[in-house]
């Protein structure tokens, strides 16, 4: 079986790709002032009070059992709130998804559902958060004007830019967000770790994360018969940028065009501290699947490097390494 993209990177970069990179850089430079304005004028406008404030944990759990289901494990608890049941690998003491939502709400202007309560059960959490009225972008996109689509792309770029300014401290391990400094590292969950085994780790450090991917890459190269002196052996996992907060599941089904006119980001279950190019990779993978993405649109696909950054080299590296993630531990 031939190795995917086995030709060295320097020989694969065609003139077309080079022109694409130049265009993305120019567009990014032109858009940056507008993105900054969007961030300055955006505000978190959610109410400080909720209609579950007076309910006990027991009362919420009772309501959850009979509440109408919105999606898998998500129920409409009250007119203004939903409750989401989650099971996190390793049964941590606090919810990684709620931790990420609280961090984003406190440190950015990205509209996200506000967490109202987190109830810890024996092996799971029930996260109570605001219900966001509106249509998912997957539902709304086909009927939007070109200008509206472009404005959404600009807004999404500003959101990702804000997210990636939230850098992990040197003591913070890669992966899901912990509530307190010094908590043990948690298992990572993402298709980027392999579709057959998307839960990996925990990784105590960035170095351990890099070593995991480099080991899998070596396994893959050997499996495909690549010699030890091939230049591909010198191409390694890109850990040159700091770990940043990534959503890791940005697709039109997880974006809501709210009735208030804002673009909301929901479903933070795969979020965590990862290299910034992981955001690009996760968006690219989901955009290729019409069922996951909700639609197929060339404009959306072209917008991904504009929103996330230009990571074509990392994409090529992952294309080679991806199959090996299914081989071994």
XYZ file of C-alpha atoms in Angstrom:
329
model
C 0.000 0.000 0.000
C 1.515 3.384 -0.953
C 2.058 6.014 1.697
C -0.333 8.982 1.355
C 1.482 12.111 0.193
C 4.854 10.360 0.332
C 6.576 12.923 -1.890
C 8.647 15.360 0.241
C 6.835 18.543 1.130
C 9.210 20.802 -0.798
C 8.266 18.983 -4.026
C 4.543 19.032 -3.279
C 4.126 22.781 -2.877
C 2.841 23.729 -6.290
C 2.470 27.235 -7.610
C -1.270 27.024 -6.952
C -0.731 26.288 -3.270
C 1.811 29.083 -2.983
C -0.632 31.557 -4.547
C -3.326 30.363 -2.121
C -1.058 31.019 0.841
C -0.259 34.533 -0.393
C -3.967 35.292 -0.897
C -4.883 34.035 2.563
C -2.144 36.143 4.140
C -3.324 39.266 2.298
C -6.964 38.646 3.225
C -5.974 38.072 6.843
C -4.085 41.357 6.970
C -7.016 43.243 5.442
C -9.540 41.632 7.766
C -7.593 42.085 11.004
C -8.755 45.674 11.765
C -12.389 44.645 11.251
C -11.931 41.570 13.432
C -10.568 43.760 16.230
C -13.587 46.042 15.973
C -15.914 43.053 16.232
C -14.132 41.931 19.406
C -14.272 45.408 20.959
C -17.980 45.977 20.396
C -19.148 42.442 21.174
C -20.661 42.016 24.640
C -21.909 39.217 26.844
C -25.550 40.185 27.317
C -26.989 37.162 29.103
C -29.084 37.699 32.199
C -27.361 37.336 35.536
C -30.344 35.368 36.875
C -31.820 32.118 35.640
C -35.155 30.360 36.056
C -33.388 27.411 37.735
C -31.759 29.447 40.485
C -34.404 28.418 43.015
C -34.361 24.732 42.120
C -32.402 22.212 44.184
C -30.050 19.724 42.541
C -32.589 16.985 43.256
C -35.335 19.042 41.645
C -33.228 19.574 38.525
C -32.428 15.861 38.235
C -36.125 14.994 38.562
C -37.031 17.472 35.838
C -34.256 16.145 33.624
C -35.807 12.664 33.599
C -39.073 13.873 32.041
C -37.959 16.999 30.142
C -38.360 16.971 26.333
C -35.251 15.876 24.457
C -33.595 18.378 22.109
C -30.646 16.251 21.081
C -28.836 13.176 22.315
C -28.321 13.673 26.087
C -29.663 17.279 25.917
C -33.080 18.165 27.359
C -35.126 21.378 27.572
C -35.243 21.783 31.336
C -37.180 25.075 31.486
C -38.176 27.698 28.901
C -34.781 29.380 29.335
C -32.437 26.498 30.189
C -31.261 23.131 28.943
C -29.532 20.297 30.766
C -26.814 18.177 29.173
C -25.673 14.837 30.571
C -22.007 14.082 29.939
C -19.663 11.224 30.784
C -15.999 12.220 30.752
C -13.119 9.704 30.528
C -11.526 8.976 33.872
C -14.474 10.366 35.864
C -12.752 13.676 36.816
C -13.903 15.705 39.855
C -15.290 18.543 37.711
C -16.679 18.949 34.217
C -14.151 19.891 31.527
C -16.902 21.209 29.254
C -18.308 23.462 31.986
C -14.783 24.621 32.835
C -14.180 25.628 29.205
C -17.526 27.438 28.960
C -16.815 29.377 32.153
C -13.352 30.343 30.909
C -14.643 31.548 27.543
C -17.496 33.487 29.164
C -15.126 35.184 31.615
C -12.183 35.931 29.331
C -13.631 36.564 25.852
C -16.598 38.238 24.182
C -17.591 35.037 22.363
C -21.309 34.344 22.917
C -21.573 30.961 24.652
C -24.311 29.448 26.813
C -23.832 30.505 30.404
C -23.396 27.626 32.844
C -26.003 27.834 35.608
C -25.311 24.632 37.532
C -23.114 21.539 37.352
C -24.358 18.465 39.185
C -21.892 15.639 39.741
C -23.375 12.163 39.768
C -21.447 8.958 40.354
C -20.102 8.599 36.804
C -21.412 11.636 34.990
C -22.249 15.325 35.088
C -25.442 17.203 34.371
C -24.593 20.678 33.060
C -27.415 23.206 33.266
C -26.932 26.120 30.878
C -28.871 28.785 29.012
C -31.026 27.762 26.077
C -30.082 29.707 22.942
C -33.040 30.550 20.740
C -32.299 30.485 17.026
C -31.311 28.349 14.051
C -28.117 26.348 13.705
C -25.853 27.648 10.981
C -26.362 24.315 9.204
C -30.083 25.150 8.926
C -29.658 28.822 8.073
C -26.614 28.835 5.736
C -28.269 27.764 2.446
C -30.719 30.698 2.631
C -28.223 33.404 3.624
C -27.021 36.115 1.278
C -23.386 36.168 0.212
C -22.743 39.264 2.339
C -24.275 37.588 5.406
C -22.101 34.524 4.857
C -18.982 36.697 4.594
C -19.923 38.593 7.766
C -20.331 35.273 9.625
C -16.902 34.152 8.427
C -15.376 37.393 9.730
C -17.118 36.956 13.085
C -15.964 33.342 13.342
C -12.398 34.420 12.626
C -12.636 36.916 15.489
C -13.936 34.187 17.835
C -11.122 31.774 16.991
C -8.583 34.574 17.353
C -9.892 35.291 20.858
C -9.863 31.609 21.782
C -6.284 31.156 20.689
C -5.149 34.078 22.816
C -6.019 31.947 25.856
C -2.690 30.171 26.238
C -1.954 27.354 28.639
C 0.541 28.015 31.403
C 3.782 25.977 31.350
C 2.284 23.791 34.109
C -0.975 23.124 32.217
C -1.096 19.702 30.532
C -2.564 19.280 27.041
C -6.175 18.238 26.798
C -9.451 19.053 28.539
C -9.701 22.107 30.772
C -9.265 21.544 34.506
C -10.943 23.759 37.083
C -7.885 24.196 39.299
C -4.147 24.400 38.670
C -2.365 21.203 39.609
C -5.192 18.800 38.785
C -4.066 15.615 37.008
C -4.071 15.588 33.214
C -7.206 14.225 31.576
C -7.780 11.946 28.607
C -8.050 13.743 25.288
C -11.107 13.138 23.120
C -11.041 14.028 19.420
C -11.142 12.253 16.052
C -7.686 13.785 15.482
C -6.367 11.074 17.813
C -7.778 8.380 15.529
C -11.294 7.485 14.488
C -11.105 3.970 15.930
C -9.675 5.191 19.258
C -10.474 8.902 19.690
C -9.647 8.859 23.423
C -5.922 9.069 24.155
C -3.663 10.024 27.002
C -3.644 11.503 29.469
C -0.539 13.470 28.523
C 1.301 15.052 31.430
C 3.092 17.570 29.204
C 3.273 19.032 25.707
C 6.378 16.903 25.157
C 4.389 13.729 25.856
C 1.727 14.788 23.344
C 4.402 15.399 20.694
C 6.106 12.088 21.433
C 2.815 10.235 21.053
C 2.184 11.629 17.568
C 5.812 11.239 16.474
C 5.783 7.610 17.621
C 2.604 6.931 15.659
C 4.130 8.673 12.635
C 7.179 6.390 12.785
C 4.920 3.351 13.036
C 3.011 4.525 9.979
C 6.139 5.194 7.929
C 7.493 1.738 8.745
C 4.158 0.138 7.889
C 4.215 1.794 4.465
C 7.817 0.679 3.874
C 9.482 4.097 4.053
C 13.245 3.697 4.502
C 15.046 5.050 7.567
C 17.000 7.601 5.511
C 13.921 9.033 3.751
C 13.490 12.807 4.371
C 9.957 12.132 5.598
C 11.516 10.710 8.779
C 12.723 14.229 9.630
C 9.262 15.811 9.493
C 7.889 15.935 13.044
C 4.759 16.914 14.931
C 4.542 20.716 15.035
C 4.792 21.791 18.673
C 6.428 25.160 17.977
C 3.397 27.223 19.057
C 2.093 27.323 22.639
C -0.908 25.266 23.662
C -4.067 27.351 23.290
C -7.728 26.840 24.030
C -9.434 25.218 21.058
C -13.087 24.345 20.579
C -12.077 21.313 18.481
C -15.591 20.734 17.140
C -16.430 23.861 15.134
C -18.972 23.001 12.485
C -22.233 24.646 11.380
C -24.272 22.388 13.655
C -22.436 23.812 16.662
C -22.965 27.439 15.663
C -26.314 29.121 16.294
C -27.633 32.251 14.639
C -29.450 33.526 17.670
C -32.758 35.370 17.640
C -30.741 38.233 19.162
C -28.705 38.471 15.934
C -25.491 37.058 17.392
C -23.491 33.991 16.387
C -23.268 31.548 19.310
C -20.772 28.719 19.811
C -22.152 25.618 21.518
C -21.083 22.050 22.333
C -17.672 22.390 23.969
C -17.314 18.725 24.874
C -14.093 18.240 22.851
C -12.508 21.551 23.812
C -9.119 21.771 25.480
C -5.574 23.070 25.317
C -3.966 21.946 22.060
C -1.679 23.345 19.332
C -3.585 26.063 17.429
C -3.473 24.074 14.197
C -5.714 21.405 15.776
C -8.632 23.829 15.263
C -7.849 23.977 11.559
C -7.570 20.201 11.293
C -10.830 19.498 13.113
C -12.727 21.998 10.936
C -11.206 20.559 7.749
C -12.128 17.002 8.688
C -15.718 17.884 9.508
C -16.180 20.031 6.409
C -15.422 16.969 4.285
C -18.416 15.134 5.790
C -21.724 16.605 4.635
C -23.648 14.781 7.378
C -21.463 16.247 10.139
C -21.176 19.657 8.527
C -24.822 20.013 7.562
C -24.066 21.145 3.991
C -21.333 21.284 1.373
C -20.243 24.744 0.287
C -16.963 25.730 -1.321
C -17.052 29.122 0.413
C -17.149 27.428 3.830
C -14.225 25.186 2.904
C -12.173 28.151 1.655
C -12.972 30.072 4.835
C -11.340 27.527 7.150
C -7.685 28.632 6.697
C -8.874 32.256 6.772
C -10.571 31.677 10.147
C -8.038 29.315 11.733
C -4.719 30.130 10.080
C -2.701 28.553 7.280
C -1.618 25.063 8.290
C -1.205 23.220 5.000
C 2.092 21.614 6.066
C 0.556 20.266 9.292
C -2.390 18.957 7.279
C -0.035 16.993 5.022
C 1.786 15.590 8.048
C -1.488 14.462 9.650
C -2.618 12.896 6.356
C 0.397 10.578 6.600
C 0.104 9.970 10.330
C -3.673 9.524 10.485
C -3.797 5.882 9.319
C -1.144 4.900 11.879
C -3.347 6.095 14.743
C -5.417 2.968 14.202
C -2.496 0.524 14.307
C -1.107 0.582 17.813
C -1.566 2.006 21.256
